[in-house]
Amino acid sequence: MAVKISSQSMWTWMFQRLSGLFLGFFLVTHLNVHHLFHDITSAGLISFETVRTNLASSGFWKVYYFLFVPFIVFHALNGLWAIIADYRMPGTLSILIKTAFWIFAAALIITGFFTLKNLF
Amino acid sequence: MSNNKLQETIRDAALNKNIGSFSYWLHRLTGIGLAVYLLMHTFVLSSAISGETAFNERMGAVQNPFFAVLEIFLIAGVFIHMLNGLRITLADFFGWSRMHKSIFWIIAIIFFALMIITILLIWPKLNPANYPVGG
């Protein structure tokens, strides 16, 4: 009994796990630098200047954040899509939501890149 | 999403009171929460596009004890989703699905250890006296 399985879902399933592993590593570093080990009693509030100095400290941060943005946007929206897909929407509604997600993803990535451009 | 499907989902959750079902819901709820946070995070940081003054103003608005409490919940969400995601990946890629319950208890211990460290590190941010006066 041959059942045709959409190969697209297989790749999104696979990439959801791979991006997850990647984000695990990246988020731990990101949390440590900007959320956990930023001591306000000695370093003060996080400001434009402190972020710029921080990011300028190594060329690595540039590669890091420009990869981080598309990976996290994919992981978040693909994850939300997986939840929605579980409810088996009617075809037209499903296409509508999917299109909205693609536009939203593009908007988030573009906003993220322009934000980063101003912080580097 | 018809109303019936949602009711079915809730009934499913009530009927399957086991670790697999529990972590499935935890993963979905933290996932939705983190996606919402990603949007708010982008909104706050995107003020950098308008320049330094706008960025400092918006960043200043979210750096206070109230947001520090929310930050603890955020980091808890990140760690739950991260550790449980690792559990899912291990079960999927290495066929460890028969061990998923033991892995759940291991990640639960790691989670509580990480949360103790997190709360200790966030602690100074919970005290208004530690914030610089006038930004």
mmCIF file of C-alpha atoms in Angstrom:
data_model
loop_
_atom_site.group_PDB
_atom_site.id
_atom_site.type_symbol
_atom_site.label_atom_id
_atom_site.label_comp_id
_atom_site.label_asym_id
_atom_site.label_seq_id
_atom_site.Cartn_x
_atom_site.Cartn_y
_atom_site.Cartn_z
ATOM 1 C CA MET A 1 0.000 0.000 0.000
ATOM 2 C CA ALA A 2 1.825 3.031 -1.284
ATOM 3 C CA VAL A 3 0.928 6.255 0.449
ATOM 4 C CA LYS A 4 2.171 9.458 -1.104
ATOM 5 C CA ILE A 5 3.788 11.517 1.575
ATOM 6 C CA SER A 6 4.584 15.160 0.913
ATOM 7 C CA SER A 7 8.369 15.428 0.863
ATOM 8 C CA GLN A 8 8.131 19.095 1.837
ATOM 9 C CA SER A 9 6.895 18.212 5.332
ATOM 10 C CA MET A 10 9.851 15.876 5.750
ATOM 11 C CA TRP A 11 12.304 18.699 5.098
ATOM 12 C CA THR A 12 10.507 21.120 7.381
ATOM 13 C CA TRP A 13 10.429 18.408 10.058
ATOM 14 C CA MET A 14 14.167 17.798 9.619
ATOM 15 C CA PHE A 15 15.054 21.481 9.470
ATOM 16 C CA GLN A 16 12.932 22.218 12.555
ATOM 17 C CA ARG A 17 15.187 19.841 14.517
ATOM 18 C CA LEU A 18 18.427 21.063 12.954
ATOM 19 C CA SER A 19 17.533 24.742 13.487
ATOM 20 C CA GLY A 20 16.486 23.806 17.025
ATOM 21 C CA LEU A 21 19.908 22.359 17.798
ATOM 22 C CA PHE A 22 21.564 25.418 16.264
ATOM 23 C CA LEU A 23 19.324 27.766 18.283
ATOM 24 C CA GLY A 24 20.053 25.828 21.467
ATOM 25 C CA PHE A 25 23.712 26.674 21.156
ATOM 26 C CA PHE A 26 23.139 30.253 19.973
ATOM 27 C CA LEU A 27 20.463 31.114 22.547
ATOM 28 C CA VAL A 28 22.599 29.975 25.474
ATOM 29 C CA THR A 29 25.360 32.352 24.350
ATOM 30 C CA HIS A 30 22.880 35.150 23.644
ATOM 31 C CA LEU A 31 21.158 34.746 27.030
ATOM 32 C CA ASN A 32 24.478 34.694 28.858
ATOM 33 C CA VAL A 33 25.749 37.890 27.242
ATOM 34 C CA HIS A 34 22.580 40.003 27.123
ATOM 35 C CA HIS A 35 20.243 38.650 29.786
ATOM 36 C CA LEU A 36 22.035 36.739 32.539
ATOM 37 C CA PHE A 37 25.593 37.974 32.933
ATOM 38 C CA HIS A 38 24.849 41.645 32.280
ATOM 39 C CA ASP A 39 25.273 43.063 35.786
ATOM 40 C CA ILE A 40 23.311 46.330 36.032
ATOM 41 C CA THR A 41 25.031 47.281 39.293
ATOM 42 C CA SER A 42 28.407 47.583 37.533
ATOM 43 C CA ALA A 43 27.579 47.917 33.829
ATOM 44 C CA GLY A 44 24.372 49.997 34.092
ATOM 45 C CA LEU A 45 21.370 49.668 31.819
ATOM 46 C CA ILE A 46 21.724 48.121 28.382
ATOM 47 C CA SER A 47 21.951 51.047 25.950
ATOM 48 C CA PHE A 48 22.732 51.674 22.294
ATOM 49 C CA GLU A 49 26.375 52.301 23.233
ATOM 50 C CA THR A 50 26.812 49.147 25.367
ATOM 51 C CA VAL A 51 25.231 46.969 22.654
ATOM 52 C CA ARG A 52 27.461 48.494 19.964
ATOM 53 C CA THR A 53 30.628 48.054 22.051
ATOM 54 C CA ASN A 54 29.607 44.502 22.847
ATOM 55 C CA LEU A 55 28.928 43.560 19.235
ATOM 56 C CA ALA A 56 32.095 45.292 17.986
ATOM 57 C CA SER A 57 34.221 43.192 20.336
ATOM 58 C CA SER A 58 34.538 40.363 17.818
ATOM 59 C CA GLY A 59 33.882 39.766 14.108
ATOM 60 C CA PHE A 60 32.170 36.553 15.207
ATOM 61 C CA TRP A 61 29.092 38.443 16.462
ATOM 62 C CA LYS A 62 28.299 39.667 12.948
ATOM 63 C CA VAL A 63 28.132 36.134 11.510
ATOM 64 C CA TYR A 64 26.346 34.969 14.688
ATOM 65 C CA TYR A 65 23.471 37.445 14.634
ATOM 66 C CA PHE A 66 22.922 37.495 10.880
ATOM 67 C CA LEU A 67 22.467 33.696 11.035
ATOM 68 C CA PHE A 68 20.499 33.823 14.282
ATOM 69 C CA VAL A 69 17.677 35.980 12.847
ATOM 70 C CA PRO A 70 16.622 33.792 9.862
ATOM 71 C CA PHE A 71 17.029 30.594 11.931
ATOM 72 C CA ILE A 72 14.849 31.783 14.789
ATOM 73 C CA VAL A 73 12.197 33.234 12.462
ATOM 74 C CA PHE A 74 12.029 29.935 10.567
ATOM 75 C CA HIS A 75 11.877 27.882 13.770
ATOM 76 C CA ALA A 76 9.162 30.068 15.337
ATOM 77 C CA LEU A 77 6.886 30.304 12.304
ATOM 78 C CA ASN A 78 7.397 26.702 11.212
ATOM 79 C CA GLY A 79 6.568 25.642 14.772
ATOM 80 C CA LEU A 80 3.375 27.717 14.799
ATOM 81 C CA TRP A 81 2.513 26.337 11.361
ATOM 82 C CA ALA A 82 2.939 22.771 12.671
ATOM 83 C CA ILE A 83 0.406 23.510 15.433
ATOM 84 C CA ILE A 84 -2.078 25.021 12.959
ATOM 85 C CA ALA A 85 -1.576 22.133 10.487
ATOM 86 C CA ASP A 86 -2.602 19.697 13.259
ATOM 87 C CA TYR A 87 -6.120 21.131 13.111
ATOM 88 C CA ARG A 88 -6.580 20.354 9.396
ATOM 89 C CA MET A 89 -7.933 23.666 8.140
ATOM 90 C CA PRO A 90 -9.936 23.825 4.913
ATOM 91 C CA GLY A 91 -7.642 24.269 1.886
ATOM 92 C CA THR A 92 -8.266 27.963 1.185
ATOM 93 C CA LEU A 93 -7.838 29.031 4.802
ATOM 94 C CA SER A 94 -4.679 26.945 5.039
ATOM 95 C CA ILE A 95 -3.199 28.639 1.938
ATOM 96 C CA LEU A 96 -4.202 32.043 3.312
ATOM 97 C CA ILE A 97 -2.478 31.424 6.652
ATOM 98 C CA LYS A 98 0.597 29.999 4.949
ATOM 99 C CA THR A 99 0.892 33.060 2.689
ATOM 100 C CA ALA A 100 0.470 35.367 5.688
ATOM 101 C CA PHE A 101 3.239 33.447 7.493
ATOM 102 C CA TRP A 102 5.636 33.835 4.547
ATOM 103 C CA ILE A 103 4.992 37.590 4.376
ATOM 104 C CA PHE A 104 5.342 37.871 8.155
ATOM 105 C CA ALA A 105 8.600 35.889 8.075
ATOM 106 C CA ALA A 106 10.038 38.139 5.363
ATOM 107 C CA ALA A 107 8.995 41.242 7.322
ATOM 108 C CA LEU A 108 10.562 39.933 10.537
ATOM 109 C CA ILE A 109 13.843 39.001 8.832
ATOM 110 C CA ILE A 110 14.089 42.344 7.004
ATOM 111 C CA THR A 111 13.339 44.249 10.251
ATOM 112 C CA GLY A 112 15.906 42.095 12.060
ATOM 113 C CA PHE A 113 18.592 42.742 9.459
ATOM 114 C CA PHE A 114 18.015 46.523 9.429
ATOM 115 C CA THR A 115 18.098 46.520 13.238
ATOM 116 C CA LEU A 116 21.404 44.646 13.224
ATOM 117 C CA LYS A 117 22.823 46.933 10.526
ATOM 118 C CA ASN A 118 22.220 49.888 12.855
ATOM 119 C CA LEU A 119 23.773 48.148 15.841
ATOM 120 C CA PHE A 120 26.997 47.106 14.122
ATOM 121 C CA MET B 1 -10.126 25.565 13.554
ATOM 122 C CA SER B 2 -13.632 24.412 14.379
ATOM 123 C CA ASN B 3 -14.811 24.578 17.936
ATOM 124 C CA ASN B 4 -15.119 20.775 17.949
ATOM 125 C CA LYS B 5 -11.419 20.317 17.189
ATOM 126 C CA LEU B 6 -10.484 22.543 20.080
ATOM 127 C CA GLN B 7 -12.795 20.664 22.429
ATOM 128 C CA GLU B 8 -11.333 17.409 21.161
ATOM 129 C CA THR B 9 -7.843 18.707 21.924
ATOM 130 C CA ILE B 10 -8.796 19.667 25.461
ATOM 131 C CA ARG B 11 -10.511 16.299 26.015
ATOM 132 C CA ASP B 12 -7.391 14.532 24.698
ATOM 133 C CA ALA B 13 -5.231 16.391 27.179
ATOM 134 C CA ALA B 14 -7.578 15.460 30.039
ATOM 135 C CA LEU B 15 -7.658 11.795 29.028
ATOM 136 C CA ASN B 16 -3.925 11.311 28.541
ATOM 137 C CA LYS B 17 -2.438 12.256 31.864
ATOM 138 C CA ASN B 18 1.093 11.046 31.216
ATOM 139 C CA ILE B 19 4.576 12.505 30.799
ATOM 140 C CA GLY B 20 4.513 12.406 26.985
ATOM 141 C CA SER B 21 1.245 14.317 26.800
ATOM 142 C CA PHE B 22 2.330 16.774 29.492
ATOM 143 C CA SER B 23 5.622 17.623 27.767
ATOM 144 C CA TYR B 24 3.802 17.883 24.433
ATOM 145 C CA TRP B 25 1.560 20.617 25.884
ATOM 146 C CA LEU B 26 4.451 22.277 27.655
ATOM 147 C CA HIS B 27 6.376 22.378 24.370
ATOM 148 C CA ARG B 28 3.451 23.857 22.432
ATOM 149 C CA LEU B 29 2.604 26.486 25.038
ATOM 150 C CA THR B 30 6.216 27.602 25.577
ATOM 151 C CA GLY B 31 6.658 27.601 21.778
ATOM 152 C CA ILE B 32 3.696 29.941 21.279
ATOM 153 C CA GLY B 33 4.913 32.111 24.163
ATOM 154 C CA LEU B 34 8.413 32.374 22.720
ATOM 155 C CA ALA B 35 7.059 33.236 19.248
ATOM 156 C CA VAL B 36 5.057 36.070 20.828
ATOM 157 C CA TYR B 37 8.168 37.169 22.726
ATOM 158 C CA LEU B 38 10.190 37.132 19.480
ATOM 159 C CA LEU B 39 7.712 39.634 18.049
ATOM 160 C CA MET B 40 7.954 41.914 21.113
ATOM 161 C CA HIS B 41 11.749 41.595 21.133
ATOM 162 C CA THR B 42 11.891 42.611 17.462
ATOM 163 C CA PHE B 43 9.579 45.549 18.201
ATOM 164 C CA VAL B 44 11.804 46.824 21.043
ATOM 165 C CA LEU B 45 15.116 46.330 19.240
ATOM 166 C CA SER B 46 13.906 47.651 15.877
ATOM 167 C CA SER B 47 13.896 51.112 17.463
ATOM 168 C CA ALA B 48 17.624 50.996 16.635
ATOM 169 C CA ILE B 49 16.576 51.750 13.042
ATOM 170 C CA SER B 50 15.364 55.186 14.221
ATOM 171 C CA GLY B 51 18.643 55.828 16.014
ATOM 172 C CA GLU B 52 20.291 55.963 19.415
ATOM 173 C CA THR B 53 17.753 58.150 21.259
ATOM 174 C CA ALA B 54 14.761 56.046 20.211
ATOM 175 C CA PHE B 55 16.599 52.835 21.098
ATOM 176 C CA ASN B 56 17.645 54.020 24.561
ATOM 177 C CA GLU B 57 14.155 55.303 25.282
ATOM 178 C CA ARG B 58 12.449 52.024 24.355
ATOM 179 C CA MET B 59 15.130 49.853 25.972
ATOM 180 C CA GLY B 60 14.897 51.996 29.116
ATOM 181 C CA ALA B 61 11.152 51.315 29.294
ATOM 182 C CA VAL B 62 11.691 47.563 29.551
ATOM 183 C CA GLN B 63 14.555 47.585 32.050
ATOM 184 C CA ASN B 64 12.949 47.639 35.464
ATOM 185 C CA PRO B 65 12.039 45.146 38.217
ATOM 186 C CA PHE B 66 8.666 44.335 36.608
ATOM 187 C CA PHE B 67 10.297 43.258 33.342
ATOM 188 C CA ALA B 68 13.005 41.427 35.299
ATOM 189 C CA VAL B 69 10.259 39.185 36.747
ATOM 190 C CA LEU B 70 8.925 38.608 33.220
ATOM 191 C CA GLU B 71 12.488 37.867 32.122
ATOM 192 C CA ILE B 72 12.640 34.986 34.629
ATOM 193 C CA PHE B 73 9.491 33.503 33.053
ATOM 194 C CA LEU B 74 10.937 34.093 29.585
ATOM 195 C CA ILE B 75 14.157 32.264 30.444
ATOM 196 C CA ALA B 76 12.161 29.444 32.058
ATOM 197 C CA GLY B 77 10.229 29.145 28.778
ATOM 198 C CA VAL B 78 13.465 29.112 26.787
ATOM 199 C CA PHE B 79 15.000 26.390 28.963
ATOM 200 C CA ILE B 80 11.845 24.231 28.958
ATOM 201 C CA HIS B 81 11.542 24.484 25.179
ATOM 202 C CA MET B 82 15.288 23.964 24.663
ATOM 203 C CA LEU B 83 15.645 20.916 26.922
ATOM 204 C CA ASN B 84 12.404 19.315 25.780
ATOM 205 C CA GLY B 85 13.352 20.017 22.148
ATOM 206 C CA LEU B 86 16.604 18.181 22.813
ATOM 207 C CA ARG B 87 14.592 15.271 24.237
ATOM 208 C CA ILE B 88 12.407 15.185 21.110
ATOM 209 C CA THR B 89 15.465 15.358 18.844
ATOM 210 C CA LEU B 90 17.217 12.546 20.723
ATOM 211 C CA ALA B 91 14.120 10.360 20.484
ATOM 212 C CA ASP B 92 13.666 11.184 16.782
ATOM 213 C CA PHE B 93 17.259 10.943 15.575
ATOM 214 C CA PHE B 94 18.636 8.187 17.784
ATOM 215 C CA GLY B 95 15.499 6.128 18.288
ATOM 216 C CA TRP B 96 15.576 6.781 22.022
ATOM 217 C CA SER B 97 11.787 6.972 22.231
ATOM 218 C CA ARG B 98 11.692 4.072 24.704
ATOM 219 C CA MET B 99 13.781 6.153 27.083
ATOM 220 C CA HIS B 100 11.828 9.383 26.662
ATOM 221 C CA LYS B 101 10.327 9.192 30.156
ATOM 222 C CA SER B 102 13.712 8.812 31.867
ATOM 223 C CA ILE B 103 15.087 11.643 29.704
ATOM 224 C CA PHE B 104 12.151 13.774 30.847
ATOM 225 C CA TRP B 105 13.164 13.410 34.507
ATOM 226 C CA ILE B 106 16.815 14.135 33.665
ATOM 227 C CA ILE B 107 15.913 17.341 31.825
ATOM 228 C CA ALA B 108 13.547 18.285 34.648
ATOM 229 C CA ILE B 109 16.473 18.177 37.103
ATOM 230 C CA ILE B 110 18.693 20.160 34.693
ATOM 231 C CA PHE B 111 15.860 22.683 34.275
ATOM 232 C CA PHE B 112 15.503 23.312 38.012
ATOM 233 C CA ALA B 113 19.283 23.650 38.403
ATOM 234 C CA LEU B 114 19.400 26.184 35.542
ATOM 235 C CA MET B 115 16.470 28.117 37.034
ATOM 236 C CA ILE B 116 18.221 28.440 40.406
ATOM 237 C CA ILE B 117 21.268 29.908 38.623
ATOM 238 C CA THR B 118 18.998 32.164 36.528
ATOM 239 C CA ILE B 119 17.163 33.559 39.556
ATOM 240 C CA LEU B 120 20.468 34.206 41.356
ATOM 241 C CA LEU B 121 21.801 36.092 38.315
ATOM 242 C CA ILE B 122 18.581 38.096 37.766
ATOM 243 C CA TRP B 123 18.286 38.857 41.516
ATOM 244 C CA PRO B 124 19.989 42.324 41.409
ATOM 245 C CA LYS B 125 17.552 43.380 38.676
ATOM 246 C CA LEU B 126 14.601 42.760 41.023
ATOM 247 C CA ASN B 127 15.746 45.537 43.375
ATOM 248 C CA PRO B 128 14.742 49.042 42.188
ATOM 249 C CA ALA B 129 17.681 50.519 44.148
ATOM 250 C CA ASN B 130 20.130 48.868 41.765
ATOM 251 C CA TYR B 131 18.894 50.846 38.787
ATOM 252 C CA PRO B 132 20.796 54.007 37.806
ATOM 253 C CA VAL B 133 18.826 57.186 38.605
ATOM 254 C CA GLY B 134 17.619 59.065 35.531
ATOM 255 C CA GLY B 135 18.740 56.329 33.159
#
